[in-house]
Amino acid sequence: MTSTRRSFVASGLAAASTFAIVRPAQAATYRMATNLPAGHPMIARLEEAARNVKADTNGEFDIRIFPNSQLGGDLEVLSQLRQGAIQFYPLAGAQLSNLAPVASLNGVGFAFNTLADVWKAMDGDVGALIRRALAGTGLHVFDEMFDNGFRQITTGSKPIEKPGDLAGVHIRVPPSPLSTSLFKAFGAAPQSISFGEVYTALQTKLVDGQENPLPLVDSGKFYEVQKFVSLTNHMWDGFWVLANGPFWKRQPAATQAAITKHFRAAALAEREDVVTLTNSLRTKLAGAGMTFVEPNRQAFRDVLNGSSFYKDWKEKFGPEAWTTLERYTGKLG
């Protein structure tokens, strides 16, 4: 009888042990801020990735996404990320240049001609160079960028058909020295404004224009306060997904692997989403009342070649970074 009792107790302990292994751990919720509106393809893919990470970690790691700059403007949220108040933040290289200047290297004006050239560079040596610089600031940077698309100029009072049309135009740009420098080279009056405040700035005529990829023109509803779209493709930028460095190092290897895997899949899928969406938006935005202009891009590049723009930025980025960029773009300046 004693033997039977012992067997029963042993069986009960084994069952309890098995239950403890399979029982989902209590989810810990972590925060990801973003300046993009909820309808953007990157948000949808990151939400999908967050669900997959939660499933792969047995419900333990739960990422909550806050779109529309709910947690603050770009530089404010970047500070929160570095302090550990939030854990994840996708941010464009243009804004990150305030932290690591070389982060905006991919945004040099009129450098890339096609998306194929972009991905060769960003999945290659240009991306690796930027990630190393950002890692030195205490952030963890995931390898694959999300696409934000080529940037186009929208205006309310007149179309931008040639470089001289930008003279004196008050145009919103992100908080980025490179963006400001580019538009000053064309005689414009750029103003740095966080994305969440752009619609109001256009509506109140604080600025007459702004520049963003077509998906953001659409999701930001700028067609309600802008009339013209000039397809300049003047800069390309994407989003690096960042994590607070000390937080990331504390995570178990299996958790890191799950997050890395699903963020990578999200980025690659989002790149295709953005291409498909961009191709459909010209018709949609025209139907909303916007007039499209296709200026000669070479005319803009000629103005930059005749200015100190490329020379100045080559000096700021340094010869190694500039040589790395030109490996994918050809000679600039």
PDB file of N, CA and C in Angstrom, residues 72-132:
ATOM      1  N   GLY A  72       4.449  60.803 -28.544  1.00  0.00           N
ATOM      2  CA  GLY A  72       5.276  61.992 -28.678  1.00  0.00           C
ATOM      3  C   GLY A  72       5.896  62.119 -30.054  1.00  0.00           C
ATOM      4  N   GLY A  73       6.599  63.235 -30.280  1.00  0.00           N
ATOM      5  CA  GLY A  73       7.287  63.482 -31.540  1.00  0.00           C
ATOM      6  C   GLY A  73       8.536  62.633 -31.667  1.00  0.00           C
ATOM      7  N   ASP A  74       9.133  62.682 -32.854  1.00  0.00           N
ATOM      8  CA  ASP A  74      10.235  61.783 -33.182  1.00  0.00           C
ATOM      9  C   ASP A  74      11.391  61.857 -32.188  1.00  0.00           C
ATOM     10  N   LEU A  75      11.893  63.049 -31.955  1.00  0.00           N
ATOM     11  CA  LEU A  75      13.065  63.182 -31.091  1.00  0.00           C
ATOM     12  C   LEU A  75      12.720  62.893 -29.640  1.00  0.00           C
ATOM     13  N   GLU A  76      11.528  63.239 -29.221  1.00  0.00           N
ATOM     14  CA  GLU A  76      11.073  62.941 -27.863  1.00  0.00           C
ATOM     15  C   GLU A  76      10.994  61.433 -27.632  1.00  0.00           C
ATOM     16  N   VAL A  77      10.416  60.713 -28.597  1.00  0.00           N
ATOM     17  CA  VAL A  77      10.266  59.264 -28.446  1.00  0.00           C
ATOM     18  C   VAL A  77      11.618  58.564 -28.557  1.00  0.00           C
ATOM     19  N   LEU A  78      12.490  59.083 -29.395  1.00  0.00           N
ATOM     20  CA  LEU A  78      13.836  58.505 -29.475  1.00  0.00           C
ATOM     21  C   LEU A  78      14.530  58.605 -28.120  1.00  0.00           C
ATOM     22  N   SER A  79      14.336  59.709 -27.430  1.00  0.00           N
ATOM     23  CA  SER A  79      14.894  59.862 -26.093  1.00  0.00           C
ATOM     24  C   SER A  79      14.280  58.848 -25.133  1.00  0.00           C
ATOM     25  N   GLN A  80      12.971  58.640 -25.228  1.00  0.00           N
ATOM     26  CA  GLN A  80      12.299  57.639 -24.397  1.00  0.00           C
ATOM     27  C   GLN A  80      12.860  56.250 -24.649  1.00  0.00           C
ATOM     28  N   LEU A  81      13.129  55.948 -25.913  1.00  0.00           N
ATOM     29  CA  LEU A  81      13.692  54.642 -26.266  1.00  0.00           C
ATOM     30  C   LEU A  81      15.058  54.455 -25.626  1.00  0.00           C
ATOM     31  N   ARG A  82      15.900  55.446 -25.734  1.00  0.00           N
ATOM     32  CA  ARG A  82      17.257  55.324 -25.201  1.00  0.00           C
ATOM     33  C   ARG A  82      17.249  55.233 -23.675  1.00  0.00           C
ATOM     34  N   GLN A  83      16.252  55.837 -23.038  1.00  0.00           N
ATOM     35  CA  GLN A  83      16.135  55.780 -21.583  1.00  0.00           C
ATOM     36  C   GLN A  83      15.462  54.500 -21.097  1.00  0.00           C
ATOM     37  N   GLY A  84      14.820  53.754 -22.036  1.00  0.00           N
ATOM     38  CA  GLY A  84      14.142  52.516 -21.669  1.00  0.00           C
ATOM     39  C   GLY A  84      12.683  52.680 -21.312  1.00  0.00           C
ATOM     40  N   ALA A  85      12.116  53.880 -21.480  1.00  0.00           N
ATOM     41  CA  ALA A  85      10.696  54.087 -21.193  1.00  0.00           C
ATOM     42  C   ALA A  85       9.817  53.343 -22.193  1.00  0.00           C
ATOM     43  N   ILE A  86      10.288  53.196 -23.427  1.00  0.00           N
ATOM     44  CA  ILE A  86       9.671  52.305 -24.397  1.00  0.00           C
ATOM     45  C   ILE A  86      10.752  51.335 -24.870  1.00  0.00           C
ATOM     46  N   GLN A  87      10.326  50.242 -25.495  1.00  0.00           N
ATOM     47  CA  GLN A  87      11.290  49.198 -25.825  1.00  0.00           C
ATOM     48  C   GLN A  87      11.637  49.134 -27.315  1.00  0.00           C
ATOM     49  N   PHE A  88      10.706  49.530 -28.187  1.00  0.00           N
ATOM     50  CA  PHE A  88      10.931  49.430 -29.630  1.00  0.00           C
ATOM     51  C   PHE A  88      10.473  50.721 -30.318  1.00  0.00           C
ATOM     52  N   TYR A  89      11.176  51.055 -31.392  1.00  0.00           N
ATOM     53  CA  TYR A  89      10.786  52.250 -32.155  1.00  0.00           C
ATOM     54  C   TYR A  89      11.319  52.124 -33.579  1.00  0.00           C
ATOM     55  N   PRO A  90      10.447  52.056 -34.603  1.00  0.00           N
ATOM     56  CA  PRO A  90      10.905  52.151 -35.987  1.00  0.00           C
ATOM     57  C   PRO A  90      11.062  53.620 -36.351  1.00  0.00           C
ATOM     58  N   LEU A  91      12.225  53.983 -36.857  1.00  0.00           N
ATOM     59  CA  LEU A  91      12.465  55.391 -37.163  1.00  0.00           C
ATOM     60  C   LEU A  91      13.302  55.496 -38.427  1.00  0.00           C
ATOM     61  N   ALA A  92      13.009  56.521 -39.225  1.00  0.00           N
ATOM     62  CA  ALA A  92      13.718  56.729 -40.483  1.00  0.00           C
ATOM     63  C   ALA A  92      15.136  57.215 -40.237  1.00  0.00           C
ATOM     64  N   GLY A  93      16.006  56.900 -41.189  1.00  0.00           N
ATOM     65  CA  GLY A  93      17.392  57.323 -41.088  1.00  0.00           C
ATOM     66  C   GLY A  93      17.540  58.829 -41.001  1.00  0.00           C
ATOM     67  N   ALA A  94      16.650  59.569 -41.658  1.00  0.00           N
ATOM     68  CA  ALA A  94      16.735  61.032 -41.628  1.00  0.00           C
ATOM     69  C   ALA A  94      16.662  61.555 -40.202  1.00  0.00           C
ATOM     70  N   GLN A  95      15.721  61.029 -39.413  1.00  0.00           N
ATOM     71  CA  GLN A  95      15.600  61.473 -38.026  1.00  0.00           C
ATOM     72  C   GLN A  95      16.737  60.936 -37.165  1.00  0.00           C
ATOM     73  N   LEU A  96      17.202  59.744 -37.477  1.00  0.00           N
ATOM     74  CA  LEU A  96      18.276  59.144 -36.688  1.00  0.00           C
ATOM     75  C   LEU A  96      19.609  59.852 -36.895  1.00  0.00           C
ATOM     76  N   SER A  97      19.701  60.662 -37.935  1.00  0.00           N
ATOM     77  CA  SER A  97      20.957  61.368 -38.192  1.00  0.00           C
ATOM     78  C   SER A  97      21.293  62.357 -37.086  1.00  0.00           C
ATOM     79  N   ASN A  98      20.292  62.738 -36.307  1.00  0.00           N
ATOM     80  CA  ASN A  98      20.566  63.607 -35.164  1.00  0.00           C
ATOM     81  C   ASN A  98      21.339  62.857 -34.081  1.00  0.00           C
ATOM     82  N   LEU A  99      21.260  61.539 -34.118  1.00  0.00           N
ATOM     83  CA  LEU A  99      21.958  60.698 -33.159  1.00  0.00           C
ATOM     84  C   LEU A  99      23.268  60.161 -33.721  1.00  0.00           C
ATOM     85  N   ALA A 100      23.225  59.697 -34.981  1.00  0.00           N
ATOM     86  CA  ALA A 100      24.407  59.196 -35.682  1.00  0.00           C
ATOM     87  C   ALA A 100      24.344  59.757 -37.099  1.00  0.00           C
ATOM     88  N   PRO A 101      25.132  60.769 -37.418  1.00  0.00           N
ATOM     89  CA  PRO A 101      25.002  61.471 -38.699  1.00  0.00           C
ATOM     90  C   PRO A 101      24.973  60.568 -39.926  1.00  0.00           C
ATOM     91  N   VAL A 102      25.716  59.475 -39.927  1.00  0.00           N
ATOM     92  CA  VAL A 102      25.783  58.618 -41.111  1.00  0.00           C
ATOM     93  C   VAL A 102      24.473  57.870 -41.355  1.00  0.00           C
ATOM     94  N   ALA A 103      23.544  57.904 -40.390  1.00  0.00           N
ATOM     95  CA  ALA A 103      22.263  57.217 -40.552  1.00  0.00           C
ATOM     96  C   ALA A 103      21.453  57.766 -41.725  1.00  0.00           C
ATOM     97  N   SER A 104      21.738  58.995 -42.138  1.00  0.00           N
ATOM     98  CA  SER A 104      20.989  59.591 -43.254  1.00  0.00           C
ATOM     99  C   SER A 104      21.708  59.416 -44.590  1.00  0.00           C
ATOM    100  N   LEU A 105      22.749  58.610 -44.623  1.00  0.00           N
ATOM    101  CA  LEU A 105      23.540  58.441 -45.848  1.00  0.00           C
ATOM    102  C   LEU A 105      22.685  58.010 -47.028  1.00  0.00           C
ATOM    103  N   ASN A 106      21.717  57.132 -46.785  1.00  0.00           N
ATOM    104  CA  ASN A 106      20.863  56.639 -47.870  1.00  0.00           C
ATOM    105  C   ASN A 106      19.932  57.716 -48.411  1.00  0.00           C
ATOM    106  N   GLY A 107      19.806  58.845 -47.687  1.00  0.00           N
ATOM    107  CA  GLY A 107      18.891  59.899 -48.107  1.00  0.00           C
ATOM    108  C   GLY A 107      19.541  61.017 -48.881  1.00  0.00           C
ATOM    109  N   VAL A 108      20.774  60.839 -49.332  1.00  0.00           N
ATOM    110  CA  VAL A 108      21.430  61.875 -50.141  1.00  0.00           C
ATOM    111  C   VAL A 108      20.573  62.175 -51.368  1.00  0.00           C
ATOM    112  N   GLY A 109      20.355  63.444 -51.633  1.00  0.00           N
ATOM    113  CA  GLY A 109      19.436  63.860 -52.683  1.00  0.00           C
ATOM    114  C   GLY A 109      19.774  63.334 -54.064  1.00  0.00           C
ATOM    115  N   PHE A 110      18.785  62.776 -54.735  1.00  0.00           N
ATOM    116  CA  PHE A 110      18.882  62.304 -56.115  1.00  0.00           C
ATOM    117  C   PHE A 110      20.044  61.319 -56.304  1.00  0.00           C
ATOM    118  N   ALA A 111      20.258  60.460 -55.294  1.00  0.00           N
ATOM    119  CA  ALA A 111      21.347  59.481 -55.357  1.00  0.00           C
ATOM    120  C   ALA A 111      20.901  58.188 -56.039  1.00  0.00           C
ATOM    121  N   PHE A 112      19.797  57.601 -55.580  1.00  0.00           N
ATOM    122  CA  PHE A 112      19.323  56.320 -56.110  1.00  0.00           C
ATOM    123  C   PHE A 112      18.316  56.542 -57.233  1.00  0.00           C
ATOM    124  N   ASN A 113      18.424  55.706 -58.255  1.00  0.00           N
ATOM    125  CA  ASN A 113      17.484  55.795 -59.366  1.00  0.00           C
ATOM    126  C   ASN A 113      16.327  54.805 -59.253  1.00  0.00           C
ATOM    127  N   THR A 114      16.584  53.631 -58.675  1.00  0.00           N
ATOM    128  CA  THR A 114      15.554  52.589 -58.606  1.00  0.00           C
ATOM    129  C   THR A 114      15.564  51.934 -57.226  1.00  0.00           C
ATOM    130  N   LEU A 115      14.453  51.260 -56.903  1.00  0.00           N
ATOM    131  CA  LEU A 115      14.391  50.512 -55.651  1.00  0.00           C
ATOM    132  C   LEU A 115      15.368  49.343 -55.648  1.00  0.00           C
ATOM    133  N   ALA A 116      15.630  48.772 -56.798  1.00  0.00           N
ATOM    134  CA  ALA A 116      16.613  47.685 -56.861  1.00  0.00           C
ATOM    135  C   ALA A 116      17.971  48.172 -56.380  1.00  0.00           C
ATOM    136  N   ASP A 117      18.351  49.385 -56.784  1.00  0.00           N
ATOM    137  CA  ASP A 117      19.617  49.973 -56.317  1.00  0.00           C
ATOM    138  C   ASP A 117      19.580  50.198 -54.806  1.00  0.00           C
ATOM    139  N   VAL A 118      18.415  50.639 -54.308  1.00  0.00           N
ATOM    140  CA  VAL A 118      18.261  50.895 -52.879  1.00  0.00           C
ATOM    141  C   VAL A 118      18.528  49.635 -52.070  1.00  0.00           C
ATOM    142  N   TRP A 119      17.871  48.529 -52.450  1.00  0.00           N
ATOM    143  CA  TRP A 119      17.980  47.318 -51.625  1.00  0.00           C
ATOM    144  C   TRP A 119      19.347  46.658 -51.735  1.00  0.00           C
ATOM    145  N   LYS A 120      20.009  46.813 -52.858  1.00  0.00           N
ATOM    146  CA  LYS A 120      21.390  46.326 -52.945  1.00  0.00           C
ATOM    147  C   LYS A 120      22.261  47.042 -51.921  1.00  0.00           C
ATOM    148  N   ALA A 121      22.029  48.343 -51.774  1.00  0.00           N
ATOM    149  CA  ALA A 121      22.824  49.142 -50.846  1.00  0.00           C
ATOM    150  C   ALA A 121      22.440  48.890 -49.393  1.00  0.00           C
ATOM    151  N   MET A 122      21.140  48.885 -49.109  1.00  0.00           N
ATOM    152  CA  MET A 122      20.703  48.814 -47.719  1.00  0.00           C
ATOM    153  C   MET A 122      20.787  47.400 -47.147  1.00  0.00           C
ATOM    154  N   ASP A 123      20.665  46.396 -47.985  1.00  0.00           N
ATOM    155  CA  ASP A 123      20.893  45.026 -47.533  1.00  0.00           C
ATOM    156  C   ASP A 123      22.366  44.647 -47.664  1.00  0.00           C
ATOM    157  N   GLY A 124      23.163  45.591 -48.162  1.00  0.00           N
ATOM    158  CA  GLY A 124      24.585  45.370 -48.358  1.00  0.00           C
ATOM    159  C   GLY A 124      25.430  46.260 -47.471  1.00  0.00           C
ATOM    160  N   ASP A 125      26.469  46.844 -48.062  1.00  0.00           N
ATOM    161  CA  ASP A 125      27.480  47.548 -47.263  1.00  0.00           C
ATOM    162  C   ASP A 125      26.996  48.865 -46.676  1.00  0.00           C
ATOM    163  N   VAL A 126      26.092  49.565 -47.369  1.00  0.00           N
ATOM    164  CA  VAL A 126      25.593  50.831 -46.820  1.00  0.00           C
ATOM    165  C   VAL A 126      24.796  50.567 -45.546  1.00  0.00           C
ATOM    166  N   GLY A 127      23.903  49.582 -45.595  1.00  0.00           N
ATOM    167  CA  GLY A 127      23.128  49.244 -44.407  1.00  0.00           C
ATOM    168  C   GLY A 127      23.999  48.792 -43.251  1.00  0.00           C
ATOM    169  N   ALA A 128      25.005  47.975 -43.556  1.00  0.00           N
ATOM    170  CA  ALA A 128      25.894  47.477 -42.497  1.00  0.00           C
ATOM    171  C   ALA A 128      26.651  48.619 -41.831  1.00  0.00           C
ATOM    172  N   LEU A 129      27.094  49.581 -42.642  1.00  0.00           N
ATOM    173  CA  LEU A 129      27.821  50.730 -42.107  1.00  0.00           C
ATOM    174  C   LEU A 129      26.936  51.544 -41.166  1.00  0.00           C
ATOM    175  N   ILE A 130      25.679  51.760 -41.553  1.00  0.00           N
ATOM    176  CA  ILE A 130      24.757  52.541 -40.725  1.00  0.00           C
ATOM    177  C   ILE A 130      24.423  51.798 -39.437  1.00  0.00           C
ATOM    178  N   ARG A 131      24.198  50.500 -39.523  1.00  0.00           N
ATOM    179  CA  ARG A 131      23.869  49.726 -38.315  1.00  0.00           C
ATOM    180  C   ARG A 131      25.008  49.768 -37.301  1.00  0.00           C
ATOM    181  N   ARG A 132      26.231  49.700 -37.789  1.00  0.00           N
ATOM    182  CA  ARG A 132      27.371  49.776 -36.870  1.00  0.00           C
ATOM    183  C   ARG A 132      27.389  51.115 -36.136  1.00  0.00           C
TER     184      ARG A 132
END
